[in-house]
Coordinates of C-alpha atoms in Angstrom, one line a residue:
M1498 CA 30.9 -59.6 64.8
R1499 CA 29.9 -62.7 62.9
Y1500 CA 31.4 -66.1 63.0
I1501 CA 30.9 -69.8 62.2
E1502 CA 31.5 -72.5 64.9
P1503 CA 32.8 -75.3 62.7
H1504 CA 33.5 -77.9 65.4
A1505 CA 31.2 -78.2 68.5
H1506 CA 29.7 -81.2 70.2
M1507 CA 26.3 -79.6 71.0
V1508 CA 24.6 -82.8 72.1
S1509 CA 26.6 -82.4 75.2
R1510 CA 25.7 -78.7 75.8
V1511 CA 22.6 -77.0 77.3
T1512 CA 20.3 -74.6 75.5
D1513 CA 21.9 -71.6 77.3
D1514 CA 25.0 -72.3 75.2
Y1515 CA 23.0 -71.9 72.0
V1516 CA 21.6 -68.6 73.3
A1517 CA 25.1 -67.3 74.2
M1518 CA 26.6 -68.4 70.8
V1519 CA 23.8 -66.7 68.8
T1520 CA 24.1 -63.5 70.9
A1521 CA 27.9 -63.5 70.2
G1522 CA 27.3 -63.6 66.5
C1523 CA 27.3 -67.3 65.6
R1524 CA 25.7 -67.9 62.1
A1525 CA 26.1 -71.7 61.9
V1526 CA 27.4 -74.6 64.0
C1527 CA 28.9 -77.8 62.8
E1528 CA 29.0 -81.0 64.9
P1529 CA 31.3 -83.9 64.1
A1530 CA 30.4 -87.3 65.4
F1531 CA 32.2 -87.9 68.7
W1532 CA 33.0 -90.3 71.4
A1533 CA 30.2 -90.5 74.0
G1534 CA 32.6 -90.6 77.0
F1535 CA 32.3 -94.4 77.0
D1536 CA 32.6 -97.0 74.3
R1537 CA 29.2 -97.9 72.7
S1538 CA 28.6 -101.6 72.6
A1539 CA 26.3 -102.1 69.6
V1540 CA 25.6 -100.7 66.2
Q1541 CA 22.1 -99.6 67.3
G1542 CA 23.7 -97.1 69.7
F1543 CA 25.4 -95.4 66.7
Y1544 CA 22.2 -95.5 64.7
D1545 CA 20.4 -93.6 67.5
Y1546 CA 23.3 -91.2 67.8
F1547 CA 23.3 -90.5 64.0
C1548 CA 19.6 -89.8 64.2
Q1549 CA 20.3 -87.4 67.1
L1550 CA 22.9 -85.5 65.0
T1551 CA 20.7 -85.4 61.9
D1552 CA 17.2 -84.9 63.3
Y1553 CA 16.9 -83.9 66.9
E1554 CA 19.9 -81.6 67.3
P1555 CA 19.2 -79.5 64.2
R1556 CA 15.6 -78.9 65.5
R1557 CA 17.0 -77.9 68.9
A1558 CA 19.4 -75.4 67.3
A1559 CA 16.7 -74.1 65.0
Q1560 CA 14.7 -72.9 68.1
F1561 CA 17.5 -70.2 68.4
G1562 CA 17.7 -69.4 64.7
L1563 CA 21.0 -71.3 64.3
P1564 CA 21.6 -73.7 61.4
H1565 CA 23.1 -76.9 62.6
Y1566 CA 25.3 -79.3 60.4
S1567 CA 26.9 -82.6 61.2
W1568 CA 29.6 -85.0 60.2
L1569 CA 29.3 -88.8 60.6
C1570 CA 31.8 -91.5 61.5
L1571 CA 33.0 -93.9 64.2
N1572 CA 35.3 -92.0 66.5
P1573 CA 38.9 -93.3 66.6
K1574 CA 38.6 -94.1 70.4
E1575 CA 36.1 -96.8 69.4
S1576 CA 38.1 -98.3 66.5
E1577 CA 39.6 -101.3 68.4
N1578 CA 36.5 -103.4 67.8
L1579 CA 36.8 -104.1 64.1
T1580 CA 33.6 -106.0 63.8
L1581 CA 31.6 -103.2 65.3
A1582 CA 33.5 -100.7 63.1
D1583 CA 32.5 -102.5 60.0
E1584 CA 28.8 -102.5 61.1
V1585 CA 28.9 -98.8 61.7
L1586 CA 30.7 -98.0 58.5
A1587 CA 28.1 -100.0 56.6
M1588 CA 25.3 -97.9 58.1
I1589 CA 26.8 -94.4 57.3
P1590 CA 25.9 -94.2 53.6
S1591 CA 22.2 -94.3 54.4
F1592 CA 22.6 -91.0 56.3
L1593 CA 24.8 -89.1 53.8
E1594 CA 21.9 -87.6 51.9
R1595 CA 20.3 -86.0 54.9
K1596 CA 20.2 -82.3 54.5
N1597 CA 22.6 -81.3 57.3
V1598 CA 25.3 -83.9 56.7
L1599 CA 28.5 -82.4 55.4
G1600 CA 30.9 -85.4 55.2
I1601 CA 32.9 -87.9 57.1
G1602 CA 34.3 -86.9 60.5
E1603 CA 35.8 -86.6 62.9
I1604 CA 37.9 -89.5 61.9
G1605 CA 41.6 -90.0 62.7
L1606 CA 43.8 -91.5 65.3
N1607 CA 43.8 -91.5 69.1
K1608 CA 46.7 -93.8 70.2
N1609 CA 48.0 -94.5 66.7
S1610 CA 47.2 -98.2 67.0
R1611 CA 47.1 -100.7 64.2
N1612 CA 43.3 -101.0 64.4
E1613 CA 42.8 -97.2 64.5
V1614 CA 44.8 -97.0 61.2
I1615 CA 42.7 -99.8 59.6
V1616 CA 39.4 -98.0 60.5
F1617 CA 40.8 -94.6 59.5
E1618 CA 41.6 -96.0 56.1
K1619 CA 38.2 -97.5 55.7
H1620 CA 36.6 -94.1 56.5
V1621 CA 38.8 -92.4 53.9
E1622 CA 37.8 -95.0 51.3
L1623 CA 34.2 -94.4 52.2
A1624 CA 34.6 -90.7 51.7
V1625 CA 36.3 -91.2 48.4
R1626 CA 33.7 -93.6 47.2
Y1627 CA 30.8 -91.2 48.0
R1628 CA 32.8 -88.0 47.2
Q1629 CA 32.5 -86.6 50.8
M1630 CA 34.5 -84.0 52.5
I1631 CA 36.6 -85.2 55.5
L1632 CA 37.3 -83.8 59.0
V1633 CA 40.2 -85.4 60.8
H1634 CA 41.0 -85.6 64.5
T1635 CA 44.7 -85.7 65.5
P1636 CA 45.9 -87.3 68.7
H1637 CA 46.5 -85.3 71.9
L1638 CA 49.7 -84.3 73.5
E1639 CA 52.8 -86.6 73.1
D1640 CA 51.2 -88.7 70.3
K1641 CA 50.2 -85.6 68.1
W1642 CA 53.3 -85.3 65.9
K1643 CA 53.5 -89.0 65.2
G1644 CA 49.8 -89.3 64.6
T1645 CA 49.7 -86.2 62.3
R1646 CA 52.5 -87.4 60.2
L1647 CA 50.8 -90.9 59.9
I1648 CA 47.5 -89.3 59.0
V1649 CA 49.1 -87.1 56.2
D1650 CA 51.0 -90.1 54.8
I1651 CA 47.8 -92.2 54.7
L1652 CA 45.8 -89.5 53.0
R1653 CA 48.5 -89.1 50.4
N1654 CA 47.9 -92.7 49.4
Y1655 CA 44.6 -91.7 47.8
P1656 CA 45.5 -89.9 44.6
T1657 CA 41.8 -89.0 43.8
L1658 CA 41.4 -87.3 47.2
D1659 CA 41.4 -83.5 46.9
P1660 CA 43.3 -82.1 49.9
S1661 CA 41.4 -78.9 49.7
R1662 CA 38.3 -80.9 50.8
V1663 CA 40.1 -82.2 53.9
I1664 CA 40.6 -80.4 57.2
I1665 CA 43.0 -81.8 59.8
D1666 CA 41.9 -80.5 63.1
H1667 CA 43.6 -79.8 66.5
V1668 CA 46.9 -78.7 65.0
E1669 CA 49.5 -77.1 67.2
E1670 CA 52.7 -75.2 66.7
H1671 CA 54.7 -78.4 65.8
T1672 CA 52.1 -79.8 63.4
V1673 CA 50.4 -76.9 61.6
E1674 CA 53.2 -76.3 59.0
H1675 CA 53.3 -80.0 58.0
V1676 CA 49.5 -80.0 57.4
L1677 CA 49.5 -76.8 55.4
E1678 CA 52.5 -77.8 53.3
A1679 CA 50.6 -81.0 52.3
G1680 CA 47.8 -78.9 50.9
F1681 CA 45.2 -79.6 53.6
W1682 CA 43.2 -77.2 55.6
A1683 CA 44.2 -76.9 59.3
G1684 CA 41.9 -76.4 62.3
I1685 CA 43.1 -74.7 65.5
T1686 CA 41.1 -75.9 68.5
L1687 CA 40.7 -73.4 71.4
Y1688 CA 40.6 -75.5 74.6
P1689 CA 41.5 -74.8 78.2
Q1690 CA 43.3 -78.2 78.4
S1691 CA 45.4 -80.2 75.9
K1692 CA 45.0 -77.9 72.9
C1693 CA 45.5 -74.2 72.3
T1694 CA 44.9 -70.9 74.1
S1695 CA 43.8 -67.8 72.2
A1696 CA 47.3 -66.3 72.3
R1697 CA 48.9 -69.5 70.9
A1698 CA 46.3 -69.7 68.2
I1699 CA 46.8 -66.1 67.0
D1700 CA 50.6 -66.6 67.2
M1701 CA 50.2 -69.4 64.6
V1702 CA 47.9 -67.2 62.4
E1703 CA 50.5 -64.5 62.5
I1704 CA 53.3 -66.9 61.6
Y1705 CA 51.6 -69.0 58.9
G1706 CA 49.0 -66.6 57.6
E1707 CA 45.2 -67.0 57.6
Q1708 CA 44.9 -69.1 54.4
R1709 CA 43.4 -72.6 54.9
L1710 CA 43.1 -72.1 58.7
W1711 CA 40.0 -72.0 60.9
L1712 CA 39.4 -71.7 64.6
N1713 CA 37.0 -73.9 66.6
C1714 CA 36.0 -74.5 70.2
A1715 CA 35.3 -78.3 70.1
C1716 CA 33.1 -77.8 73.1
D1717 CA 31.9 -81.1 74.6
W1718 CA 31.0 -82.6 78.0
G1719 CA 34.5 -81.8 79.4
Q1720 CA 36.1 -78.5 80.3
S1721 CA 35.5 -76.4 77.2
D1722 CA 34.1 -73.0 76.1
P1723 CA 31.5 -72.7 73.4
L1724 CA 32.4 -69.0 73.1
A1725 CA 36.1 -69.6 72.5
V1726 CA 36.1 -68.4 68.9
P1727 CA 34.6 -64.9 69.6
K1728 CA 36.8 -64.6 72.7
T1729 CA 39.8 -65.2 70.5
A1730 CA 38.6 -62.5 68.1
M1731 CA 39.1 -60.2 71.1
E1732 CA 42.8 -61.3 71.3
M1733 CA 43.2 -60.4 67.6
R1734 CA 41.7 -56.9 68.3
R1735 CA 44.1 -56.5 71.2
R1736 CA 47.0 -57.1 68.9
G1737 CA 45.8 -54.6 66.3
H1738 CA 44.3 -56.9 63.7
D1739 CA 41.5 -55.1 61.8
E1740 CA 37.9 -56.2 61.5
G1741 CA 38.5 -57.5 58.0
A1742 CA 41.2 -59.9 59.1
I1743 CA 39.1 -61.1 62.0
D1744 CA 36.1 -61.7 59.7
R1745 CA 38.2 -63.6 57.2
L1746 CA 39.5 -66.0 59.9
I1747 CA 36.4 -66.7 62.0
Y1748 CA 33.7 -66.4 59.3
Q1749 CA 34.9 -66.3 55.7
N1750 CA 37.5 -69.2 56.1
P1751 CA 35.1 -71.8 57.5
L1752 CA 32.4 -70.5 55.0
R1753 CA 34.9 -71.1 52.2
F1754 CA 35.8 -74.6 53.2
L1755 CA 32.3 -75.8 54.3
S1756 CA 30.6 -74.3 51.2
Q1757 CA 32.3 -76.9 49.1
N1758 CA 29.3 -78.9 50.1
P1759 CA 26.3 -77.2 48.6
K1760 CA 24.2 -78.2 51.6
F1761 CA 26.0 -75.6 53.7
L1762 CA 23.8 -72.5 53.7
V1763 CA 24.3 -69.8 56.2
D1764 CA 22.1 -67.0 55.1
A1765 CA 18.4 -67.6 55.8
S1766 CA 17.6 -66.5 52.2
Q1767 CA 19.7 -69.4 50.9
R1768 CA 17.7 -72.1 52.8

């Protein structure tokens, strides 16, 4: 088996997780910028975090032969401080040329507040200006449908934005069709709490098809599983999906999306 882990917060994980992922067949890992579990109080904290994502963590992953890529942004949970948000956004362009940076993410909404919308729009404008791909976080639980609709409506306000270069993550049964019909990619997050089980994820794949879908674990410092994607492949096997279908979903699909950025190189001979 081979797979790509397109959304994992590895700065919060131990090296044993890297060993387990590589052993299970992981060929590359992508790490969107994330909330630290607390609100950072100054722009310098974000600068250090971006250095961690673009310098230290790739070197840590390389010890286990795993290419590491990142996305940069201010997380929606920290969007209420508009002054700080502007300072962080002003800093991001200086990191975009680093060799492991794929785009802007994970941006989006948390509580669908006015300030979150303002900062989300500023991120989108930044991505459009610098021709960056976008990875979007959708809210959890009861706010997900409202937030997903709001995100899609906002993205449609940018006519030069190519929806095929945008993935809207954490979709569930009631939001996946809306995202796909709008032309965006959809990410299904496999999570023991608040997101999807393996069975629910493969139900969605069977209903909507595998086109423009990827699976991810979004493992972080909370209850999560860095091996959720290969374990979900086992659910596909149990249901009778062949190896070609499994490979398309967990390897070829993220490869197809992420390779729109020429920096994304999985095979060692490409690097």
